[in-house]
PDB file of C-alpha atoms in Angstrom:
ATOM      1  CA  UNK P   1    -206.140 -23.082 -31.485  1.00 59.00           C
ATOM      2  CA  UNK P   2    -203.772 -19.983 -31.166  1.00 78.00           C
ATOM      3  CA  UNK P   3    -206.167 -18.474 -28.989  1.00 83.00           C
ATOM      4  CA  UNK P   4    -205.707 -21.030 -26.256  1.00 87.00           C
ATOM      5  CA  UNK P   5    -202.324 -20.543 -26.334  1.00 88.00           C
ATOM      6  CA  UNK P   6    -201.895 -17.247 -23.992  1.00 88.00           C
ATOM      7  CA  UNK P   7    -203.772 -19.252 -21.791  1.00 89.00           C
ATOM      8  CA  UNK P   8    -201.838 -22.164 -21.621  1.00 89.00           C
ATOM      9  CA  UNK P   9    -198.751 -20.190 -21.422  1.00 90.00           C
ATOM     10  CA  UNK P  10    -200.241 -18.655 -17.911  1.00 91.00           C
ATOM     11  CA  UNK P  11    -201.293 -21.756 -16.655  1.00 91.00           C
ATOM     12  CA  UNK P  12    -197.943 -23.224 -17.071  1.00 91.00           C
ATOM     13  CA  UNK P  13    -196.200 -20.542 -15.704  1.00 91.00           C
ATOM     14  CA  UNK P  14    -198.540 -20.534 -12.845  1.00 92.00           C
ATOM     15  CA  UNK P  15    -197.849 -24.195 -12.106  1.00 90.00           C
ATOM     16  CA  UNK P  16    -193.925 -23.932 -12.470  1.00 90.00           C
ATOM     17  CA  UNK P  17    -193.861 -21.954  -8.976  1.00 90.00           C
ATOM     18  CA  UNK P  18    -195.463 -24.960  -7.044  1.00 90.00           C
ATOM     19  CA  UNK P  19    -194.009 -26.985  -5.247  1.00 90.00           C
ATOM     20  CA  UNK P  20    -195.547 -30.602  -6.996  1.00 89.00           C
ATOM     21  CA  UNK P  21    -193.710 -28.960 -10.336  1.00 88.00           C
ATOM     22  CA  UNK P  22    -190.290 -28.835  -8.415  1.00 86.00           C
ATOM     23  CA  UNK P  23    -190.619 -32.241  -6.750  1.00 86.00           C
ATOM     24  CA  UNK P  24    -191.797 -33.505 -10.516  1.00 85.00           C
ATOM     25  CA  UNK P  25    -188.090 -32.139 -11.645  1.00 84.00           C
ATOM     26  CA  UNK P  26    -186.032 -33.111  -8.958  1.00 81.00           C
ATOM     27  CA  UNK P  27    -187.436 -36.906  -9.401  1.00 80.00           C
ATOM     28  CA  UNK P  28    -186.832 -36.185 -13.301  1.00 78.00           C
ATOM     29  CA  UNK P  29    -183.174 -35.228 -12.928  1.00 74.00           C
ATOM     30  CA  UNK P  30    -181.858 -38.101 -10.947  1.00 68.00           C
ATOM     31  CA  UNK P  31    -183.489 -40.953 -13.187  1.00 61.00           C
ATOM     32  CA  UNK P  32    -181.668 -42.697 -15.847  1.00 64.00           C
ATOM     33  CA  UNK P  33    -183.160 -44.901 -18.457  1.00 64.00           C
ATOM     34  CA  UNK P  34    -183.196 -48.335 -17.779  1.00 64.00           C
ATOM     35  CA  UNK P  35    -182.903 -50.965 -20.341  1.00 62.00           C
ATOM     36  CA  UNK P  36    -186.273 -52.470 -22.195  1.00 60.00           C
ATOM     37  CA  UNK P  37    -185.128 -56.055 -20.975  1.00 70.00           C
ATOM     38  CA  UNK P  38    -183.011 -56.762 -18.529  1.00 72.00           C
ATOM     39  CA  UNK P  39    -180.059 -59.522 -19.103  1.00 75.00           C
ATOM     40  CA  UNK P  40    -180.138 -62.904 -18.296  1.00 79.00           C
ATOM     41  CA  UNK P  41    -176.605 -63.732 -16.643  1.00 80.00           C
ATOM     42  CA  UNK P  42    -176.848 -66.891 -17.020  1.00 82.00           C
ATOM     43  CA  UNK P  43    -177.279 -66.425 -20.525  1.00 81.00           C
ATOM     44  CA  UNK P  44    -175.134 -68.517 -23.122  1.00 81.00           C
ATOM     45  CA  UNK P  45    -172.707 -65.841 -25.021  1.00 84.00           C
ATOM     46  CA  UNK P  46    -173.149 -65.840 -28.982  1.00 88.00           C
ATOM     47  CA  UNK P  47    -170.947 -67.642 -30.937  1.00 91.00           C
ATOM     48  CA  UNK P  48    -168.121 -65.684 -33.169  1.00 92.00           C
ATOM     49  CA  UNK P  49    -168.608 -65.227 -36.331  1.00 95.00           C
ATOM     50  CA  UNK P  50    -166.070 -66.316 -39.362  1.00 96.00           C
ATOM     51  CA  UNK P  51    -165.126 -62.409 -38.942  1.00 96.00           C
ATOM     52  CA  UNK P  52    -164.193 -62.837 -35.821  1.00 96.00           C
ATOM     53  CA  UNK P  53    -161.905 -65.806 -35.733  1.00 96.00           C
ATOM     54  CA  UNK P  54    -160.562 -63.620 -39.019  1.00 96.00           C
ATOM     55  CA  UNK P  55    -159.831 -60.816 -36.791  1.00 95.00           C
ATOM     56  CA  UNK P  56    -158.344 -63.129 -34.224  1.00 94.00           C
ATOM     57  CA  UNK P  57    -155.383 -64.699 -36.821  1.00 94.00           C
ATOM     58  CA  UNK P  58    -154.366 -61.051 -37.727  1.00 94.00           C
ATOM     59  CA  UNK P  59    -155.027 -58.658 -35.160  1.00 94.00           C
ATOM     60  CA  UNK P  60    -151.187 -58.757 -33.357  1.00 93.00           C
ATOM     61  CA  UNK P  61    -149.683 -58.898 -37.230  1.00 94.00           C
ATOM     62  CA  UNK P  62    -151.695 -55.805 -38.203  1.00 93.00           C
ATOM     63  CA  UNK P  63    -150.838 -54.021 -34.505  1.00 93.00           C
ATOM     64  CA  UNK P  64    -147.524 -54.834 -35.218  1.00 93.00           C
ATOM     65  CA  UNK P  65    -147.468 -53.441 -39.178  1.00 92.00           C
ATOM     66  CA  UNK P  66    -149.437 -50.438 -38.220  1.00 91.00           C
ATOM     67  CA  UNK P  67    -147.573 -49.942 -34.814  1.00 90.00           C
ATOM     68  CA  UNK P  68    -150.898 -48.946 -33.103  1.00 86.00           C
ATOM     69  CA  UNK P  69    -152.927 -49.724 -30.586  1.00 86.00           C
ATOM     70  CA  UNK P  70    -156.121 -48.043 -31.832  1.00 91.00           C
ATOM     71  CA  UNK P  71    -159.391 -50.240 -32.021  1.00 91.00           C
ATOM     72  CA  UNK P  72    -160.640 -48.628 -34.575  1.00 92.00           C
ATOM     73  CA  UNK P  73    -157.412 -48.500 -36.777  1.00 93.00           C
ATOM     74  CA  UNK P  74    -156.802 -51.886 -36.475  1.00 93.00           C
ATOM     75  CA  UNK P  75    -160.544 -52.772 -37.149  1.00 93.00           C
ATOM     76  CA  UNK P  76    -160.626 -50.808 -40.537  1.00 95.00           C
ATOM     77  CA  UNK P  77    -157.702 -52.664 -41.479  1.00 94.00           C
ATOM     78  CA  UNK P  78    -158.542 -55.953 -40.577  1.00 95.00           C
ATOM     79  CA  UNK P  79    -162.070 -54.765 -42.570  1.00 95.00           C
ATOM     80  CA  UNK P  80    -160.443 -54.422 -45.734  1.00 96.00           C
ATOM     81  CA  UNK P  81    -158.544 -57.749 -45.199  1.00 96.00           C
ATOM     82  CA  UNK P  82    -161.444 -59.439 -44.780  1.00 96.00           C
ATOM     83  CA  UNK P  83    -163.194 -57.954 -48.011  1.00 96.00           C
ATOM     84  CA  UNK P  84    -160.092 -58.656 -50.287  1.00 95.00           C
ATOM     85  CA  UNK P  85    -160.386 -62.197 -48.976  1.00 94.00           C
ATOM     86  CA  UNK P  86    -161.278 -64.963 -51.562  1.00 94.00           C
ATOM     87  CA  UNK P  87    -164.334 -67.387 -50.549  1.00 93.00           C
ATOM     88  CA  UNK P  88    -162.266 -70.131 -50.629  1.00 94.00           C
ATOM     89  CA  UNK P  89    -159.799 -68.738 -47.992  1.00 94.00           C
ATOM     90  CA  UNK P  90    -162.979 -67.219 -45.822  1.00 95.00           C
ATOM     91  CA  UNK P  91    -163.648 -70.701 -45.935  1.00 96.00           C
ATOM     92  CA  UNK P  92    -161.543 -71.957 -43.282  1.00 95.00           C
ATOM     93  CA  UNK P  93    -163.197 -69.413 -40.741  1.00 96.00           C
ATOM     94  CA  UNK P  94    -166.411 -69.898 -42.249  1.00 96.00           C
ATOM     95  CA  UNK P  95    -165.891 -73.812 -41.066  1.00 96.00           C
ATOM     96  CA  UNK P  96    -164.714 -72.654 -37.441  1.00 95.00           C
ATOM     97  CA  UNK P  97    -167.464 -70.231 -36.939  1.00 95.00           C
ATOM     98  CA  UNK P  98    -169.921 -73.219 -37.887  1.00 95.00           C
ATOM     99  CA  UNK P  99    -168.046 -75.595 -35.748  1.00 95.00           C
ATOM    100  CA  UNK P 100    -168.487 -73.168 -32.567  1.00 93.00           C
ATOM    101  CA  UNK P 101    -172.025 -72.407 -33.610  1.00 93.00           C
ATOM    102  CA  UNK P 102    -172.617 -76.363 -33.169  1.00 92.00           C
ATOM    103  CA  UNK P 103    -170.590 -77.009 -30.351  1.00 90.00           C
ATOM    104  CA  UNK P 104    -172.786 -74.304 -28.966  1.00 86.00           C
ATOM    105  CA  UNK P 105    -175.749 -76.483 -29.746  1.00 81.00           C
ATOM    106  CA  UNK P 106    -177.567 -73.804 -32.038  1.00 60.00           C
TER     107      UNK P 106
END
């Protein structure tokens, strides 16, 4: 196997000076990957989740407490809300996330 190597080598150097090898990576470098599916506009949108309508009731309050902007501040904070919550008060956005879900007709 190692002896085919040296060979190789050659025979890829060889082919890096022609031309087909530098129209092969000019056509490479432009391209971007495309997506595996492509998206149906028409699409319904998913429905929010009981996190979600959460993180709608106390987004501004926890802006406001934390006097940020950041996503990701806010997020973490609104994370550990949410995991401190009781069931019986996720309840109440468990029931809106269900009522979307069937208004939504899933």
């Amino acid at each position: 196997v190692f002896k085919q190597k040296p060979a190789y080598e050659m025979a890829m150097e060889a082919y890096k000076k022609t031309d087909e090898f530098k129209q092969d990576e000019k056509e490479k470098s432009g391209t971007k990957r495309k997506s595996s599916k492509d998206k149906d506009e028409n699409a319904p949108k998913r429905t929010k989740s009981a996190y979600f309508f959460f993180l709608d009731d106390v987004r501004a309050p926890i802006m406001k407490e934390l006097d940020t902007k950041k996503i990701g501040d806010v997020a973490k904070e609104a994370g550990a809300r949410w995991q401190k919550l009781s069931s019986a008060e996720k309840k109440k956005y468990e029931d809106q996330a269900a009522a979307a879900k069937a208004a939504a007709g899933k």
